[in-house]
CSV table of C-alpha atoms in Angstrom, one decimal:
chain,number,residue,atom,x,y,z
A,208,MET,CA,-7.9,-83.6,-22.1
A,209,ILE,CA,-7.9,-86.8,-24.1
A,210,GLY,CA,-8.3,-88.9,-21.0
A,211,ASN,CA,-11.3,-86.9,-19.9
A,212,LEU,CA,-13.0,-87.5,-23.2
A,213,ALA,CA,-12.4,-91.3,-22.9
A,214,LYS,CA,-13.8,-91.3,-19.5
A,215,LEU,CA,-16.9,-89.4,-20.6
A,216,SER,CA,-17.5,-91.8,-23.5
A,217,TYR,CA,-17.2,-94.8,-21.2
A,218,VAL,CA,-19.6,-93.3,-18.6
A,219,ARG,CA,-22.2,-92.6,-21.3
A,220,GLY,CA,-21.9,-96.3,-22.6
A,221,VAL,CA,-22.4,-97.6,-19.1
A,222,SER,CA,-25.4,-95.4,-18.4
A,223,GLN,CA,-27.1,-96.5,-21.6
A,224,THR,CA,-26.5,-100.2,-20.7
A,225,VAL,CA,-28.0,-99.8,-17.3
A,226,ALA,CA,-31.0,-98.1,-18.7
A,227,SER,CA,-31.7,-100.8,-21.4
A,228,GLY,CA,-30.5,-103.8,-19.4
A,229,ILE,CA,-28.2,-104.8,-22.2
A,230,LYS,CA,-24.5,-105.1,-21.6
A,231,ALA,CA,-22.6,-103.2,-24.3
A,232,ALA,CA,-19.1,-104.0,-25.3
A,233,ALA,CA,-16.5,-101.4,-24.4
A,234,VAL,CA,-15.1,-99.9,-27.6
A,235,PRO,CA,-11.9,-98.0,-27.1
A,236,VAL,CA,-12.0,-94.5,-28.7
A,237,LYS,CA,-8.8,-92.9,-29.9
A,238,VAL,CA,-8.7,-89.1,-30.1
A,239,GLU,CA,-5.9,-87.4,-31.8
A,240,ALA,CA,-4.6,-84.2,-30.2
A,241,LYS,CA,-4.1,-81.2,-32.6
A,242,PRO,CA,-1.3,-78.8,-31.9
A,243,THR,CA,-2.3,-75.3,-30.8
A,244,VAL,CA,-0.9,-72.0,-32.2
A,245,ALA,CA,-0.2,-69.1,-29.7
A,246,VAL,CA,-1.8,-65.8,-30.8
A,247,ALA,CA,-0.3,-62.4,-29.7
A,248,THR,CA,-2.8,-59.9,-28.1
A,249,GLN,CA,-0.6,-56.8,-28.2
A,250,VAL,CA,-0.5,-54.4,-31.1
A,251,ARG,CA,2.6,-52.2,-31.5
A,252,LEU,CA,2.4,-49.0,-33.4
A,253,ALA,CA,5.4,-47.0,-34.7
A,254,HIS,CA,3.7,-43.6,-34.3
A,255,THR,CA,5.1,-42.5,-37.6
A,256,ASP,CA,1.9,-40.6,-38.6
A,257,ILE,CA,2.2,-37.8,-35.9
A,258,HIS,CA,3.0,-34.4,-37.4
A,259,VAL,CA,5.0,-32.0,-35.1
A,260,PRO,CA,3.6,-28.5,-35.4
A,261,ASP,CA,5.9,-25.9,-37.0
A,262,PHE,CA,6.1,-22.6,-35.2
A,263,SER,CA,8.7,-21.1,-37.6
A,264,ASP,CA,6.3,-18.4,-38.7
A,265,TYR,CA,6.0,-17.1,-35.1
A,266,ARG,CA,9.7,-17.2,-34.2
A,267,ARG,CA,12.1,-14.3,-34.7
A,268,ASP,CA,14.5,-14.4,-37.6
A,269,GLN,CA,17.4,-14.2,-35.2
A,270,VAL,CA,16.5,-17.4,-33.3
A,271,LYS,CA,15.4,-19.7,-36.2
A,272,ARG,CA,18.8,-21.2,-36.6
A,273,PRO,CA,20.0,-22.9,-33.4
A,274,ASN,CA,23.6,-23.0,-34.5
A,275,ALA,CA,23.8,-19.3,-35.3
A,276,LYS,CA,24.9,-16.6,-32.9
A,277,ASN,CA,22.1,-14.8,-31.2
A,278,ASP,CA,22.5,-11.1,-31.1
A,279,SER,CA,18.9,-10.2,-30.1
A,280,ALA,CA,19.3,-11.0,-26.4
A,281,ASP,CA,19.7,-7.4,-25.3
A,282,ASP,CA,16.7,-6.3,-27.4
A,283,ARG,CA,14.5,-9.0,-26.0
A,284,ALA,CA,15.7,-8.2,-22.4
A,285,ALA,CA,14.9,-4.5,-23.0
A,286,PHE,CA,11.4,-5.5,-24.2
A,287,THR,CA,10.9,-7.7,-21.2
A,288,TYR,CA,11.9,-4.9,-18.8
A,289,LEU,CA,9.6,-2.5,-20.6
A,290,MET,CA,6.7,-4.8,-20.2
A,291,VAL,CA,7.4,-5.4,-16.5
A,292,GLY,CA,7.8,-1.7,-15.8
A,293,GLY,CA,4.6,-0.9,-17.6
A,294,ALA,CA,2.7,-3.6,-15.7
A,295,THR,CA,4.1,-2.3,-12.4
A,296,VAL,CA,3.1,1.3,-13.2
A,297,THR,CA,-0.4,0.2,-14.2
A,298,THR,CA,-0.8,-1.9,-11.1
A,299,ALA,CA,0.3,1.0,-8.9
A,300,TYR,CA,-2.1,3.3,-10.6
A,301,VAL,CA,-5.0,0.9,-10.2
A,302,ALA,CA,-4.2,0.3,-6.5
A,303,LYS,CA,-4.0,4.0,-5.9
A,304,ALA,CA,-7.4,4.5,-7.6
A,305,MET,CA,-9.0,1.7,-5.5
A,306,VAL,CA,-7.5,3.1,-2.2
A,307,SER,CA,-8.7,6.6,-3.1
A,308,SER,CA,-12.2,5.4,-3.9
A,309,PHE,CA,-12.3,3.4,-0.7
A,310,ILE,CA,-11.2,6.3,1.5
A,311,SER,CA,-13.6,8.7,-0.3
A,312,SER,CA,-16.5,6.3,0.4
A,313,MET,CA,-15.8,6.7,4.2
A,314,SER,CA,-15.8,10.5,4.0
A,315,ALA,CA,-18.8,12.7,4.8
A,316,SER,CA,-21.6,12.9,2.2
A,317,ALA,CA,-22.6,16.0,0.3
A,318,ASP,CA,-25.5,16.8,2.6
A,319,VAL,CA,-23.3,16.4,5.7
A,320,LEU,CA,-20.7,18.7,4.2
A,321,ALA,CA,-23.4,21.2,3.4
A,322,MET,CA,-24.4,21.3,7.1
A,323,ALA,CA,-20.8,21.7,8.2
A,324,LYS,CA,-20.8,25.4,7.2
A,325,ILE,CA,-23.3,28.1,7.3
A,326,GLU,CA,-23.2,31.5,5.6
A,327,ILE,CA,-24.9,34.4,7.3
A,328,LYS,CA,-25.7,37.7,5.7
A,329,LEU,CA,-24.9,40.3,8.4
A,330,SER,CA,-27.0,43.0,7.0
A,331,ASP,CA,-30.1,41.1,8.1
A,332,ILE,CA,-29.2,41.5,11.8
A,333,PRO,CA,-30.0,44.9,13.2
A,334,GLU,CA,-27.7,46.6,15.7
A,335,GLY,CA,-28.2,45.6,19.3
A,336,LYS,CA,-30.0,42.3,18.4
A,337,SER,CA,-29.0,38.7,18.6
A,338,VAL,CA,-30.3,36.2,16.0
A,339,THR,CA,-30.4,32.5,16.4
A,340,PHE,CA,-29.4,30.1,13.6
A,341,LYS,CA,-29.2,26.3,13.5
A,342,TRP,CA,-25.8,25.0,12.8
A,343,ARG,CA,-24.8,21.3,13.0
A,344,GLY,CA,-27.9,20.6,15.1
A,345,LYS,CA,-27.1,23.3,17.6
A,346,PRO,CA,-28.3,26.9,18.1
A,347,LEU,CA,-25.9,29.5,16.9
A,348,PHE,CA,-26.0,33.1,18.4
A,349,VAL,CA,-24.9,36.0,16.1
A,350,ARG,CA,-25.0,39.3,18.0
A,351,HIS,CA,-24.7,42.7,16.4
A,352,ARG,CA,-23.2,44.7,19.3
A,353,THR,CA,-23.6,48.4,19.9
A,354,PRO,CA,-20.7,50.7,20.7
A,355,THR,CA,-21.9,50.9,24.3
A,356,GLU,CA,-21.8,47.1,24.7
A,357,ILE,CA,-18.3,46.9,23.0
A,358,ALA,CA,-16.9,49.5,25.4
A,359,ALA,CA,-18.5,47.8,28.4
A,360,GLU,CA,-17.1,44.3,27.6
A,361,GLU,CA,-13.6,45.6,26.8
A,362,SER,CA,-13.4,47.3,30.2
A,363,VAL,CA,-14.1,44.1,32.2
A,364,SER,CA,-11.1,42.9,34.2
A,365,THR,CA,-10.2,39.2,33.6
A,366,ALA,CA,-9.4,38.9,37.3
A,367,ALA,CA,-13.1,39.0,38.1
A,368,LEU,CA,-14.0,36.3,35.6
A,369,ARG,CA,-14.5,32.6,36.4
A,370,ASP,CA,-13.2,31.6,32.9
A,371,PRO,CA,-10.8,34.4,32.2
A,372,GLN,CA,-10.9,35.7,28.6
A,373,THR,CA,-10.6,39.2,27.2
A,374,ASP,CA,-13.2,40.4,24.8
A,375,GLY,CA,-10.6,40.7,22.1
A,376,GLU,CA,-9.9,36.9,22.4
A,377,ARG,CA,-13.5,36.0,21.7
A,378,VAL,CA,-14.3,38.3,18.7
A,379,LYS,CA,-12.6,39.0,15.4
A,380,ASP,CA,-14.7,42.0,14.7
A,381,PRO,CA,-15.8,44.0,17.8
A,382,LYS,CA,-19.3,44.6,16.3
A,383,TRP,CA,-20.0,40.9,15.9
A,384,LEU,CA,-20.2,38.1,18.5
A,385,VAL,CA,-20.6,34.6,17.3
A,386,VAL,CA,-21.1,31.9,19.9
A,387,ILE,CA,-22.8,28.5,20.2
A,388,GLY,CA,-26.0,28.9,22.2
A,389,VAL,CA,-25.6,26.0,24.6
A,390,CYS,CA,-25.2,26.6,28.3
A,391,THR,CA,-21.9,25.1,29.6
A,392,HIS,CA,-23.7,23.9,32.8
A,393,LEU,CA,-26.1,21.2,31.6
A,394,GLY,CA,-26.6,22.0,27.9
A,395,CYS,CA,-29.7,24.3,28.1
A,396,VAL,CA,-30.3,27.1,25.6
A,397,PRO,CA,-29.9,30.5,27.1
A,398,ILE,CA,-32.2,33.5,26.3
A,399,ALA,CA,-30.6,36.4,24.4
A,400,ASN,CA,-30.7,40.0,25.7
A,401,ALA,CA,-31.5,38.9,29.2
A,402,GLY,CA,-29.9,38.4,32.6
A,403,ASP,CA,-28.0,40.7,35.0
A,404,PHE,CA,-25.3,41.6,32.5
A,405,GLY,CA,-27.4,42.2,29.4
A,406,GLY,CA,-26.0,39.2,27.4
A,407,TYR,CA,-27.6,35.8,27.8
A,408,TYR,CA,-29.5,34.1,30.6
A,409,CYS,CA,-30.1,30.4,31.2
A,410,PRO,CA,-33.4,30.1,33.1
A,411,CYS,CA,-32.9,26.4,33.9
A,412,HIS,CA,-30.3,27.0,36.7
A,413,GLY,CA,-29.7,30.7,36.6
A,414,SER,CA,-26.5,31.2,34.7
A,415,HIS,CA,-25.8,34.8,33.5
A,416,TYR,CA,-23.5,35.6,30.5
A,417,ASP,CA,-22.4,39.1,29.4
A,418,ALA,CA,-22.5,40.5,25.8
A,419,SER,CA,-19.2,38.7,25.1
A,420,GLY,CA,-20.6,35.3,26.1
A,421,ARG,CA,-18.6,35.0,29.3
A,422,ILE,CA,-20.0,33.5,32.4
A,423,ARG,CA,-20.5,36.1,35.1
A,424,LYS,CA,-22.9,34.5,37.5
A,425,GLY,CA,-24.5,31.1,38.2
A,426,PRO,CA,-23.4,27.4,38.1
A,427,ALA,CA,-22.0,27.3,34.6
A,428,PRO,CA,-18.2,26.7,34.7
A,429,LEU,CA,-17.1,28.0,31.3
A,430,ASN,CA,-17.9,30.7,28.8
A,431,LEU,CA,-20.1,30.1,25.8
A,432,GLU,CA,-18.1,28.3,23.1
A,433,VAL,CA,-16.8,30.3,20.2
A,434,PRO,CA,-16.8,28.3,16.9
A,435,PHE,CA,-14.5,28.8,14.0
A,436,TYR,CA,-15.7,31.5,11.7
A,437,GLU,CA,-14.4,34.0,9.2
A,438,PHE,CA,-15.4,37.1,7.2
A,439,PRO,CA,-14.7,36.2,3.5
A,440,GLU,CA,-16.2,39.5,2.4
A,441,GLU,CA,-17.9,42.6,3.7
A,442,GLY,CA,-21.3,41.8,5.3
A,443,LEU,CA,-20.9,38.1,5.2
A,444,VAL,CA,-19.7,35.6,7.9
A,445,VAL,CA,-19.1,31.9,7.3
A,446,VAL,CA,-19.2,29.6,10.4
A,447,GLY,CA,-17.5,26.2,10.2
């Protein structure tokens, strides 16, 4: 560094001489070098001002002393088992409730369930007449049969029938016939109290049914369908 300073002073003297045209005498310059002191850039801290939190107030009395015998292990294990068991039961109950609500959401609504059954007051149907009701979007025939019709249908031999069924297999009470009014040929609606056998007649293709709803003549292959019904009390029939 000292050598560089000497060279710099000499160059400046030469440049001034050239500029003025006067030759200056070279004067040696002596620069004394001062010793440098190294300065540390790292700061070390002892971390003696950090306070460790004390949780003694939250610890059990049995476990405050690490060198003492711990007799509360069984009690704490029982408490743990109780908490796990309670959480398991709660989870199972919540899962059951969620599954039940999901399944119930897929079930039929109240209006659909209301259409699933129909109650009919039998006293409104006179003897010898057939009344048509709407049930699940289909016509429902309820016929109040006379003693003559009952005797005639019970005397029919099943050997002469295309779809063999006795009259007792199709009715629960001989006075009442309950059938779905849909022709088994192509789904037409037959006419009540018509046809060659006094029961039902389908004018579309000429199928004749008797007063028990059995096919007796024409292209229909099967008898009229008998739905599920019951008599919960006198004078009342519930279909569905």
